[in-house]
Each structure stands twice: as C-alpha cells, then as structure tokens.
Amino acid sequence: MNNFRLELEFIPDHVAIEIEGITFTNCAFLKLLIDNQDLCSSQNFEAGLVVWDELKRSLKKVDVI
C-alpha cells in the first residue's frame, strides 16, 4: 500500500523561486508526496503545476463556478 502525504511549503516575500519560467514569492505550495517522493519531481508530472488564481479564472470562463 502506498503512503500519501501533503505538505504545505511557505515561500516568504524575500525569497523568490522560479518554476516553469514563473517567479513566485510570498506564496505557499501544496506538495503531494507518495511513498515519500514529491510527485512534482516525477518525470510523469514535471509540468504538473497548478496556479490557483489561474484555475479559478479558467473555471469562470466556462461557467463552472
């Protein structure tokens, strides 16, 4: 049986990280770990970044929310 864990990683405003050409500061990431491996570091999910504000805007465009 696989172990499933979520971790919340805070990025303060004085730290900047870049993922897929997007710079992030003053935010939080919800990391999904399966068997202690970060799913986003898996080759199958390298492009698995979801930005909440962008997701909300996309859903509004199709009248889902």
Short mmCIF file of N, CA and C in Angstrom, two decimals:
data_model
loop_
_atom_site.label_atom_id
_atom_site.label_comp_id
_atom_site.label_asym_id
_atom_site.label_seq_id
_atom_site.Cartn_x
_atom_site.Cartn_y
_atom_site.Cartn_z
N MET A 1 0.84 -1.18 0.00
CA MET A 1 0.00 0.00 0.00
C MET A 1 0.88 1.24 0.00
N ASN A 2 0.51 2.22 -0.82
CA ASN A 2 1.28 3.46 -0.93
C ASN A 2 0.95 4.41 0.22
N ASN A 3 1.96 5.17 0.63
CA ASN A 3 1.77 6.22 1.63
C ASN A 3 1.54 7.54 0.91
N PHE A 4 0.55 8.28 1.36
CA PHE A 4 0.13 9.54 0.76
C PHE A 4 0.29 10.62 1.80
N ARG A 5 0.96 11.73 1.43
CA ARG A 5 1.16 12.82 2.39
C ARG A 5 1.11 14.15 1.66
N LEU A 6 0.54 15.15 2.31
CA LEU A 6 0.53 16.51 1.79
C LEU A 6 1.39 17.38 2.70
N GLU A 7 2.16 18.26 2.10
CA GLU A 7 2.98 19.21 2.86
C GLU A 7 2.72 20.61 2.33
N LEU A 8 2.66 21.56 3.23
CA LEU A 8 2.47 22.95 2.87
C LEU A 8 3.82 23.65 2.99
N GLU A 9 4.30 24.18 1.89
CA GLU A 9 5.60 24.85 1.87
C GLU A 9 5.38 26.35 1.65
N PHE A 10 5.79 27.17 2.60
CA PHE A 10 5.64 28.62 2.51
C PHE A 10 6.88 29.24 1.88
N ILE A 11 6.66 30.16 0.96
CA ILE A 11 7.74 30.92 0.33
C ILE A 11 7.57 32.37 0.77
N PRO A 12 8.47 32.89 1.63
CA PRO A 12 8.31 34.27 2.12
C PRO A 12 8.57 35.28 1.01
N ASP A 13 8.21 36.53 1.29
CA ASP A 13 8.33 37.57 0.26
C ASP A 13 9.77 37.91 -0.08
N HIS A 14 10.72 37.61 0.78
CA HIS A 14 12.12 37.92 0.48
C HIS A 14 12.83 36.79 -0.26
N VAL A 15 12.11 35.72 -0.57
CA VAL A 15 12.66 34.58 -1.31
C VAL A 15 11.88 34.45 -2.61
N ALA A 16 12.59 34.22 -3.71
CA ALA A 16 11.93 34.02 -5.00
C ALA A 16 12.37 32.68 -5.56
N ILE A 17 11.41 31.90 -6.02
CA ILE A 17 11.73 30.66 -6.71
C ILE A 17 11.08 30.70 -8.08
N GLU A 18 11.70 30.05 -9.03
CA GLU A 18 11.18 30.03 -10.40
C GLU A 18 10.82 28.61 -10.79
N ILE A 19 9.61 28.45 -11.29
CA ILE A 19 9.12 27.15 -11.77
C ILE A 19 8.48 27.39 -13.13
N GLU A 20 8.96 26.67 -14.12
CA GLU A 20 8.42 26.77 -15.48
C GLU A 20 8.39 28.22 -15.98
N GLY A 21 9.42 28.99 -15.63
CA GLY A 21 9.52 30.37 -16.10
C GLY A 21 8.68 31.37 -15.33
N ILE A 22 8.00 30.92 -14.27
CA ILE A 22 7.17 31.80 -13.45
C ILE A 22 7.87 32.01 -12.11
N THR A 23 8.03 33.26 -11.71
CA THR A 23 8.67 33.57 -10.43
C THR A 23 7.60 33.68 -9.35
N PHE A 24 7.84 33.02 -8.24
CA PHE A 24 6.91 33.01 -7.12
C PHE A 24 7.57 33.59 -5.88
N THR A 25 6.87 34.49 -5.19
CA THR A 25 7.27 34.99 -3.88
C THR A 25 6.01 35.12 -3.03
N ASN A 26 6.18 35.14 -1.74
CA ASN A 26 5.07 35.36 -0.81
C ASN A 26 3.86 34.48 -1.14
N CYS A 27 4.09 33.17 -1.16
CA CYS A 27 3.03 32.24 -1.51
C CYS A 27 3.24 30.92 -0.78
N ALA A 28 2.38 29.98 -1.05
CA ALA A 28 2.51 28.65 -0.45
C ALA A 28 2.27 27.60 -1.53
N PHE A 29 2.96 26.50 -1.41
CA PHE A 29 2.80 25.37 -2.31
C PHE A 29 2.28 24.18 -1.52
N LEU A 30 1.33 23.49 -2.08
CA LEU A 30 0.85 22.25 -1.51
C LEU A 30 1.55 21.13 -2.26
N LYS A 31 2.40 20.41 -1.54
CA LYS A 31 3.19 19.35 -2.17
C LYS A 31 2.55 18.00 -1.89
N LEU A 32 2.42 17.20 -2.91
CA LEU A 32 1.88 15.85 -2.80
C LEU A 32 3.04 14.87 -2.82
N LEU A 33 3.13 14.05 -1.78
CA LEU A 33 4.18 13.05 -1.71
C LEU A 33 3.55 11.66 -1.66
N ILE A 34 4.04 10.78 -2.49
CA ILE A 34 3.61 9.39 -2.49
C ILE A 34 4.84 8.55 -2.22
N ASP A 35 4.77 7.76 -1.17
CA ASP A 35 5.92 6.97 -0.72
C ASP A 35 7.16 7.85 -0.54
N ASN A 36 6.95 9.02 0.08
CA ASN A 36 7.99 9.99 0.41
C ASN A 36 8.68 10.60 -0.81
N GLN A 37 8.07 10.51 -2.00
CA GLN A 37 8.61 11.15 -3.18
C GLN A 37 7.66 12.24 -3.63
N ASP A 38 8.21 13.44 -3.85
CA ASP A 38 7.42 14.57 -4.31
C ASP A 38 6.91 14.27 -5.72
N LEU A 39 5.61 14.29 -5.89
CA LEU A 39 5.01 13.94 -7.17
C LEU A 39 5.46 14.89 -8.28
N CYS A 40 5.68 16.16 -7.96
CA CYS A 40 6.11 17.13 -8.98
C CYS A 40 7.52 16.86 -9.49
N SER A 41 8.32 16.13 -8.74
CA SER A 41 9.67 15.81 -9.21
C SER A 41 9.69 14.53 -10.05
N SER A 42 8.57 13.87 -10.17
CA SER A 42 8.46 12.68 -11.00
C SER A 42 8.46 13.07 -12.48
N GLN A 43 9.09 12.27 -13.33
CA GLN A 43 9.14 12.57 -14.76
C GLN A 43 7.75 12.62 -15.36
N ASN A 44 6.81 11.86 -14.84
CA ASN A 44 5.46 11.83 -15.38
C ASN A 44 4.66 13.09 -15.04
N PHE A 45 5.10 13.85 -14.04
CA PHE A 45 4.35 15.01 -13.58
C PHE A 45 5.19 16.28 -13.54
N GLU A 46 6.23 16.35 -14.36
CA GLU A 46 7.11 17.53 -14.33
C GLU A 46 6.36 18.82 -14.60
N ALA A 47 5.35 18.80 -15.44
CA ALA A 47 4.59 20.01 -15.79
C ALA A 47 3.28 20.06 -15.01
N GLY A 48 3.29 19.55 -13.79
CA GLY A 48 2.06 19.45 -13.02
C GLY A 48 1.78 20.61 -12.09
N LEU A 49 2.22 21.79 -12.45
CA LEU A 49 2.00 22.97 -11.61
C LEU A 49 0.61 23.54 -11.88
N VAL A 50 -0.16 23.75 -10.81
CA VAL A 50 -1.48 24.38 -10.92
C VAL A 50 -1.44 25.65 -10.08
N VAL A 51 -1.71 26.77 -10.71
CA VAL A 51 -1.74 28.05 -10.02
C VAL A 51 -3.21 28.36 -9.73
N TRP A 52 -3.57 28.46 -8.44
CA TRP A 52 -4.96 28.56 -8.03
C TRP A 52 -5.70 29.71 -8.72
N ASP A 53 -5.11 30.91 -8.75
CA ASP A 53 -5.78 32.05 -9.38
C ASP A 53 -6.07 31.78 -10.86
N GLU A 54 -5.13 31.15 -11.54
CA GLU A 54 -5.33 30.83 -12.95
C GLU A 54 -6.43 29.77 -13.11
N LEU A 55 -6.46 28.80 -12.21
CA LEU A 55 -7.50 27.78 -12.26
C LEU A 55 -8.88 28.40 -12.05
N LYS A 56 -9.01 29.31 -11.08
CA LYS A 56 -10.29 29.97 -10.84
C LYS A 56 -10.74 30.77 -12.06
N ARG A 57 -9.81 31.51 -12.67
CA ARG A 57 -10.16 32.29 -13.86
C ARG A 57 -10.61 31.38 -15.00
N SER A 58 -9.94 30.27 -15.19
CA SER A 58 -10.30 29.33 -16.26
C SER A 58 -11.68 28.75 -16.03
N LEU A 59 -11.98 28.40 -14.78
CA LEU A 59 -13.29 27.82 -14.47
C LEU A 59 -14.40 28.83 -14.67
N LYS A 60 -14.15 30.10 -14.34
CA LYS A 60 -15.17 31.13 -14.53
C LYS A 60 -15.48 31.34 -16.01
N LYS A 61 -14.47 31.17 -16.86
CA LYS A 61 -14.67 31.36 -18.29
C LYS A 61 -15.63 30.31 -18.87
N VAL A 62 -15.70 29.15 -18.24
CA VAL A 62 -16.59 28.09 -18.74
C VAL A 62 -17.80 27.91 -17.82
N ASP A 63 -18.04 28.89 -16.93
CA ASP A 63 -19.19 28.88 -16.03
C ASP A 63 -19.29 27.63 -15.15
N VAL A 64 -18.16 27.18 -14.63
CA VAL A 64 -18.17 26.05 -13.71
C VAL A 64 -18.39 26.53 -12.30
N ILE A 65 -17.81 27.70 -11.95
CA ILE A 65 -18.02 28.24 -10.59
C ILE A 65 -18.65 29.60 -10.68
#
